Amino acid sequence: MEVILSHYYDIASVILFGIGFFTLLLHRNLIKKIIGLNIMDTSIFLFLASKGYIFGRVAPIVSEGATNAELYINPVPSGLVLTGIVVSVSVSAFLLALAQRLYKKYKTINLDEIIVLAKKEEE
Amino acid sequence: MPFVYNVPFFSIILCMVGGIVTPFFRNRRLTQIVNACLVAAVFAMSLTLFIILLSAEDSFTYMMGHFPAPWGNELRAGPLEALMAMVFSAIMLLSLVGGMRGINDDIRPTRIPLYYTMMNFLLSSMLALIYTNDMFTAYVFIEINTICACSIVMAKDSGMTVVATIRYLIMSLLGSGFFLFGVSILYTITGHLLMSNVQQSVIALAESGQYTVPLVTSLGLMVLGLAIKSALYPFHSWLPNAHGSSTTASSAILSGLVLKGYIILLVKMCYRVFTPEIMASLHITEVMFVLGVLGMIMGSVKALRETHIKRMIAYSSVAQIGYIFMGMGLGTTVGIMAACFHILAHAFTKPMLFLSANGLVDVSGHQYEMKALRGAARRDILSGIGFTVGALSMIGIPLFAGFAPKIFLGIGSMESNFHMIVTFLALALSTLLNALYYVPAVVAFWSKPKQPQAQVQEAGGAVLHREMPKRSVFLLSSIGVFIVLNFVLGIAYGPIMQMITTGLNLLG
């Protein structure tokens, strides 16, 4: 119980990762797949950001020459999260563009139906 | 610092600049020439670096920016990395040159500069995966690699390729998600991202027995992520469509190089982040071994049932990736050496198979089904020879590139009885299966067409060109170079193995 209480960020992010992962893997609706991707990535960002935060400290913005490292949180995970967000936005945009293209062509966003239609078209 | 130490950085940045500049070209020919020159320049630089590092048995880290080790970003190069960079750029060049007609036919003219942009970014991200010394940089370049690889699949703009792309992209993103989570966990337990610093912490953790569960989870997630992206057996479902439906140059590069980029990162992680001993003590190697063996057999079984020539070659890639993972899963140095050699052998063979298949398909009225290709090798002799050499190499006949890795896999497995029995059985079965689908294909290509041309036409339902299409000089020359390289790799495997050994020793 104590472990659960002290690691609730980790547990939340793992649960969210699972939800996002299975939505991305199993859902047939392309838009929901993309939502799943974003949930999955966000859960990792939650994990990283929570690991970088140290309770009772502030963001490492040095003012008035205060350079005591004891006052600040670890800024590296925040930097990683920013990079991760950029990556996540670009792949979401790419997926959305592909989904739009398929919708224009086949008038559906159900991946199974699209595969059937594409196979028919090939033959 | 010797000037040659700048080569890794220069080759990555050169490809990136090339990628940024290429879309502004309006002329297709100019784009292709500039691109070929760029890749050739990368090849020349990597060759120089390789020769210098190999003769000096030297390796170095290169500081990016002005922040020293625990904070800054680093590149790292030794003979193995330089060798891989050299091979990758050479195969990129050969595939692009050989597949040039396919590119011109399949892709809309206005899109061709964009296609080359993606190729440039793809090469730059693969070079970065080879050279990087930083886990998070590796993640970022994995994502760049994914996006580029997906866009070169969809360059041939048909419904089927877009569907293949979206399935490829979804599987790849699942893999990237796993990898990112793995890196995050590794960062939280070690506090570092640079490979050498992570390794110190990991060794300390392994000795003290702390945090074993997070360590296993993180390693498992990263290996799983990379395995999905390199199409290890149960995660291969995206591969046949993506590789089978895209244009020839894309198929060749995806099969020959993109899959290997991730595996080289895995080899690097195995030596520079974890040690082979820690990998073995966490039982990850056993999982890789079992999945590799399964892949070797199931990939061939699937290929056996395939009648579409490009999809057959694509399924054969699944089997070959199985070989590589099995080599790494043996947990011995010889096993990893064999895996590295097989990366080279497969990279030299698979693009040749795709290019030759393209040549054969071109002279058979653009039919991809096996029965329509009967007798095709008589119509295009060099493509026929190319396919035959590739097929023999994949089966593992002596004198061809695919032979040496099998021997070394056998030698590498001899340290434990269980591994030895399984490896030998798997090698025998997989060789047999490879022969079962490659030999009939080769025989059919060289035999006389059974039925008159007219009937093939009706059976195929497409119009067969009466006159032979003009042969592409580029395709022929690139197949010729591939054949020569294949024999070089198959005959001179001793010295090449020596180079790989030197590289791996310096990697540790």
XYZ file of C-alpha atoms in Angstrom, chain B residues 106-501:
396
model
C 6.429 5.113 -60.010
C 6.668 8.564 -58.509
C 5.042 11.724 -59.807
C 7.745 14.007 -61.308
C 6.995 16.874 -58.931
C 7.484 14.578 -55.958
C 10.877 13.206 -56.985
C 12.955 15.908 -55.237
C 10.934 15.241 -52.064
C 11.687 11.540 -52.372
C 15.395 12.307 -52.444
C 14.952 14.623 -49.463
C 13.574 11.704 -47.501
C 16.440 9.504 -48.705
C 18.960 12.049 -47.460
C 17.305 12.316 -44.065
C 17.067 8.534 -43.918
C 20.797 8.152 -44.520
C 21.607 10.886 -42.025
C 19.431 9.288 -39.345
C 20.961 5.868 -39.972
C 24.462 7.335 -39.719
C 23.425 9.027 -36.494
C 22.119 5.713 -35.130
C 25.451 4.139 -36.002
C 27.622 6.878 -34.519
C 25.650 8.181 -31.553
C 26.902 7.785 -28.022
C 23.752 9.111 -26.376
C 20.578 7.155 -25.661
C 18.148 10.017 -26.110
C 19.742 11.139 -29.370
C 19.300 7.558 -30.488
C 15.566 7.814 -29.708
C 15.190 11.068 -31.649
C 16.950 9.629 -34.683
C 14.910 6.436 -34.448
C 11.812 8.601 -34.878
C 13.335 10.504 -37.798
C 14.269 7.180 -39.346
C 10.676 5.950 -38.897
C 9.121 8.967 -40.542
C 11.536 8.844 -43.500
C 11.137 5.091 -43.948
C 7.350 5.433 -43.971
C 7.410 8.238 -46.483
C 9.609 6.315 -48.905
C 7.098 3.458 -48.720
C 4.219 5.733 -49.664
C 6.131 7.499 -52.431
C 4.504 5.147 -54.930
C 1.127 6.720 -54.563
C -1.430 3.902 -54.649
C -4.104 2.883 -52.144
C -2.224 -0.263 -51.167
C 1.021 1.566 -50.382
C -0.761 4.137 -48.199
C -2.397 1.291 -46.264
C 0.979 -0.456 -45.966
C 2.515 2.822 -44.786
C -0.065 3.405 -42.090
C 0.337 -0.138 -40.764
C 4.128 0.227 -40.824
C 3.903 3.589 -39.077
C 1.593 2.268 -36.352
C 3.841 -0.706 -35.584
C 6.919 1.531 -35.647
C 5.336 3.989 -33.250
C 4.523 1.183 -30.830
C 8.204 0.252 -31.024
C 9.331 3.838 -30.456
C 6.980 4.130 -27.486
C 8.571 1.072 -25.890
C 12.053 2.369 -26.599
C 11.314 5.804 -25.121
C 9.837 4.247 -21.984
C 12.888 2.023 -21.682
C 15.246 4.994 -22.017
C 13.223 6.938 -19.423
C 13.442 4.126 -16.900
C 17.158 3.719 -17.614
C 17.656 7.433 -17.027
C 15.786 7.381 -13.739
C 17.845 4.496 -12.335
C 21.243 5.577 -13.654
C 20.935 9.356 -13.924
C 22.805 9.447 -17.225
C 22.092 9.371 -20.934
C 25.585 9.062 -22.385
C 26.329 5.416 -23.090
C 29.674 5.250 -21.277
C 28.297 6.893 -18.120
C 25.195 4.711 -18.170
C 27.418 1.667 -18.441
C 29.354 2.539 -15.277
C 26.130 2.948 -13.338
C 24.631 -0.211 -14.791
C 27.691 -2.254 -13.825
C 27.554 -0.800 -10.304
C 23.839 -1.608 -10.070
C 24.350 -5.136 -11.354
C 27.119 -5.770 -8.819
C 25.166 -4.423 -5.862
C 21.964 -6.167 -6.999
C 19.927 -2.970 -6.645
C 17.031 -2.093 -8.946
C 17.105 -5.403 -10.810
C 13.436 -5.209 -11.786
C 13.634 -1.705 -13.338
C 16.856 -2.704 -15.092
C 15.249 -5.784 -16.659
C 12.126 -3.796 -17.550
C 14.101 -1.049 -19.193
C 16.336 -3.408 -21.159
C 13.348 -5.542 -22.127
C 11.353 -2.541 -23.337
C 14.249 -1.218 -25.407
C 15.005 -4.595 -26.983
C 11.295 -5.127 -27.670
C 11.001 -1.696 -29.272
C 13.984 -2.297 -31.538
C 12.780 -5.832 -32.324
C 9.399 -4.510 -33.493
C 11.141 -1.984 -35.710
C 13.530 -4.515 -37.181
C 10.706 -7.037 -37.818
C 11.734 -9.876 -35.552
C 9.356 -12.795 -36.062
C 6.136 -12.249 -34.102
C 6.276 -8.504 -34.831
C 6.858 -8.788 -38.574
C 3.267 -8.348 -39.770
C 3.909 -4.887 -41.246
C 6.953 -5.911 -43.274
C 5.705 -7.870 -46.313
C 3.243 -5.210 -47.404
C 5.550 -2.291 -46.774
C 8.500 -3.892 -48.566
C 6.466 -5.678 -51.206
C 4.340 -2.812 -52.465
C 6.788 0.093 -52.557
C 9.023 1.124 -55.442
C 12.200 -0.929 -56.039
C 14.728 1.474 -54.563
C 12.592 1.858 -51.433
C 12.217 -1.910 -51.011
C 15.942 -2.422 -51.442
C 16.862 0.252 -48.928
C 14.167 -0.709 -46.408
C 15.179 -4.373 -46.444
C 18.897 -3.877 -46.781
C 19.507 -0.933 -44.491
C 16.635 0.406 -42.409
C 16.110 -2.858 -40.536
C 19.850 -3.056 -39.849
C 20.187 0.460 -38.455
C 18.175 -0.560 -35.402
C 20.101 -3.804 -35.009
C 23.425 -1.972 -35.036
C 22.089 0.299 -32.307
C 21.174 -2.854 -30.385
C 24.695 -4.266 -30.834
C 26.108 -0.965 -29.621
C 23.802 -0.980 -26.609
C 24.822 -4.539 -25.881
C 28.486 -3.530 -25.668
C 28.440 0.089 -24.595
C 25.394 0.410 -22.317
C 25.089 -3.056 -20.908
C 27.790 -5.654 -21.176
C 27.202 -9.010 -22.860
C 27.490 -10.631 -19.396
C 24.764 -8.428 -17.921
C 22.552 -9.053 -20.951
C 22.986 -12.793 -20.406
C 22.442 -12.612 -16.648
C 19.151 -10.734 -17.201
C 18.022 -13.537 -19.590
C 17.335 -11.127 -22.461
C 19.666 -13.042 -24.777
C 17.611 -16.200 -24.346
C 14.451 -14.413 -25.476
C 16.321 -13.071 -28.489
C 17.665 -16.550 -29.254
C 14.229 -18.205 -29.160
C 12.531 -15.492 -31.207
C 15.424 -15.542 -33.676
C 15.101 -19.295 -34.203
C 11.325 -18.966 -34.602
C 11.849 -16.155 -37.108
C 14.341 -18.175 -39.161
C 11.810 -20.943 -39.620
C 8.499 -19.089 -39.754
C 9.793 -16.419 -42.142
C 10.822 -19.127 -44.593
C 7.542 -21.004 -44.165
C 5.609 -17.849 -44.963
C 7.877 -17.137 -47.956
C 7.241 -20.660 -49.222
C 3.521 -19.962 -49.547
C 3.953 -16.620 -51.298
C 3.540 -16.288 -55.076
C 4.155 -12.536 -55.372
C 7.895 -12.247 -56.037
C 8.557 -9.105 -54.012
C 6.535 -10.323 -51.036
C 8.460 -13.597 -51.161
C 11.760 -11.711 -50.961
C 10.302 -9.584 -48.161
C 9.351 -12.651 -46.105
C 12.857 -13.964 -46.666
C 14.059 -10.801 -44.854
C 12.067 -11.904 -41.796
C 14.024 -15.173 -41.811
C 17.357 -13.368 -42.214
C 16.575 -10.997 -39.340
C 15.948 -14.172 -37.355
C 19.527 -15.281 -38.109
C 20.895 -11.974 -36.850
C 18.911 -12.069 -33.624
C 19.829 -15.688 -33.073
C 23.510 -14.769 -33.393
C 23.119 -12.046 -30.801
C 21.060 -14.361 -28.620
C 23.868 -16.924 -28.415
C 25.548 -14.618 -25.925
C 29.046 -15.406 -27.220
C 31.439 -13.052 -28.969
C 31.556 -15.291 -32.022
C 27.749 -15.195 -32.127
C 27.690 -11.404 -32.201
C 30.464 -11.413 -34.815
C 28.372 -13.744 -36.936
C 25.381 -11.443 -36.458
C 27.442 -8.438 -37.611
C 28.716 -10.373 -40.599
C 25.188 -11.425 -41.464
C 24.113 -7.782 -41.340
C 26.689 -7.151 -44.084
C 25.834 -10.291 -46.048
C 22.114 -9.553 -46.003
C 22.697 -5.887 -46.801
C 24.705 -6.877 -49.872
C 22.275 -9.567 -51.020
C 18.726 -8.350 -50.409
C 18.932 -5.086 -52.404
C 20.398 -7.121 -55.270
C 17.448 -9.521 -55.107
C 14.973 -6.632 -55.200
C 16.791 -4.930 -58.091
C 17.051 -8.160 -60.090
C 13.404 -8.930 -59.403
C 12.617 -5.494 -60.757
C 14.618 -6.255 -63.891
C 12.821 -9.586 -64.332
C 9.415 -8.017 -63.746
C 10.162 -5.297 -66.298
C 10.733 -7.823 -69.089
C 7.577 -9.765 -68.182
C 5.034 -7.020 -68.667
C 5.127 -5.763 -65.055
C 3.680 -8.969 -63.654
C 4.668 -9.818 -60.096
C 3.171 -13.308 -59.899
C 5.651 -16.184 -60.102
C 3.934 -17.985 -62.951
C 4.058 -14.898 -65.163
C 7.807 -14.631 -64.590
C 8.581 -18.063 -66.004
C 11.497 -17.778 -68.413
C 12.124 -14.144 -67.501
C 15.829 -14.697 -66.882
C 16.264 -15.691 -70.534
C 14.936 -12.319 -71.529
C 17.152 -10.343 -69.139
C 20.312 -12.356 -68.545
C 22.084 -10.117 -66.027
C 19.027 -9.729 -63.792
C 18.631 -13.475 -63.954
C 22.239 -13.982 -62.862
C 21.754 -11.386 -60.135
C 18.702 -13.173 -58.784
C 20.464 -16.529 -58.952
C 23.519 -15.244 -57.083
C 21.285 -13.603 -54.479
C 19.217 -16.748 -54.042
C 22.296 -18.962 -53.668
C 23.758 -16.506 -51.185
C 20.569 -16.497 -49.101
C 20.495 -20.301 -49.124
C 24.090 -20.256 -47.910
C 26.093 -21.944 -50.644
C 29.894 -21.654 -50.193
C 31.602 -18.857 -52.202
C 28.541 -16.620 -51.684
C 28.065 -13.990 -48.995
C 25.447 -15.882 -47.006
C 27.725 -18.840 -46.305
C 30.231 -17.485 -43.787
C 27.696 -16.250 -41.175
C 26.190 -19.726 -40.967
C 29.566 -21.283 -40.210
C 30.285 -18.709 -37.560
C 26.811 -19.103 -36.065
C 27.617 -22.797 -35.755
C 31.007 -22.080 -34.146
C 29.495 -19.475 -31.835
C 26.888 -21.898 -30.551
C 29.383 -24.518 -29.398
C 29.832 -23.171 -25.895
C 26.633 -24.699 -24.598
C 25.125 -28.003 -25.659
C 21.559 -26.753 -25.718
C 22.425 -23.807 -27.973
C 24.483 -26.063 -30.217
C 21.724 -28.593 -30.836
C 19.042 -25.953 -31.414
C 21.302 -23.835 -33.629
C 22.393 -26.706 -35.835
C 18.837 -28.000 -36.245
C 17.540 -24.502 -36.961
C 20.329 -23.800 -39.456
C 19.706 -27.066 -41.264
C 15.942 -26.629 -41.366
C 16.148 -22.990 -42.397
C 18.675 -23.739 -45.157
C 16.377 -26.454 -46.444
C 13.364 -24.139 -46.387
C 15.327 -21.338 -48.091
C 16.304 -23.773 -50.818
C 12.689 -24.917 -51.135
C 11.441 -21.523 -52.224
C 14.508 -19.988 -53.893
C 15.549 -22.957 -56.047
C 12.155 -23.475 -57.768
C 11.991 -19.732 -58.409
C 15.448 -19.711 -59.996
C 14.686 -22.831 -62.032
C 11.429 -21.318 -63.260
C 13.151 -18.095 -64.296
C 15.716 -19.951 -66.387
C 13.434 -22.583 -67.928
C 11.650 -22.081 -71.233
C 8.170 -20.585 -70.921
C 5.785 -23.554 -70.931
C 2.905 -21.870 -72.665
C 3.091 -19.417 -75.557
C 3.336 -15.749 -74.681
C -0.231 -15.060 -75.712
C -1.641 -17.330 -73.027
C 0.477 -15.751 -70.323
C -1.031 -12.510 -71.433
C -4.555 -13.792 -70.953
C -3.746 -15.472 -67.666
C -2.156 -12.309 -66.336
C -4.943 -10.175 -67.710
C -2.536 -7.368 -68.574
C -1.064 -6.163 -71.795
C 2.387 -7.613 -72.404
C 4.728 -5.317 -74.217
C 5.629 -6.919 -77.514
C 8.984 -5.226 -77.816
C 11.486 -5.490 -74.995
C 11.682 -2.382 -72.846
C 15.023 -0.636 -73.173
C 17.407 -1.949 -70.563
C 18.601 0.504 -68.001
C 22.380 0.838 -67.920
C 22.165 1.950 -64.303
C 20.251 -1.143 -63.227
C 22.679 -3.453 -65.016
C 25.786 -1.774 -63.628
C 24.446 -1.728 -60.100
C 23.492 -5.423 -60.267
C 26.970 -6.130 -61.637
C 28.634 -4.334 -58.715
C 26.398 -6.186 -56.262
C 27.364 -9.553 -57.771
C 31.066 -8.727 -57.470
C 30.647 -7.532 -53.875
C 28.754 -10.698 -53.053
C 31.633 -12.856 -54.214
C 34.155 -10.651 -52.390
C 32.186 -11.103 -49.166
C 31.795 -14.814 -49.752
C 35.437 -15.553 -50.574
C 37.345 -13.079 -48.414
C 35.316 -13.665 -45.269
C 38.434 -14.235 -43.162
C 39.811 -10.680 -43.373
C 36.330 -9.160 -43.064
C 35.668 -11.197 -39.946
C 39.012 -9.934 -38.633
C 37.873 -6.334 -39.187
C 34.593 -7.003 -37.355
C 36.484 -8.599 -34.465
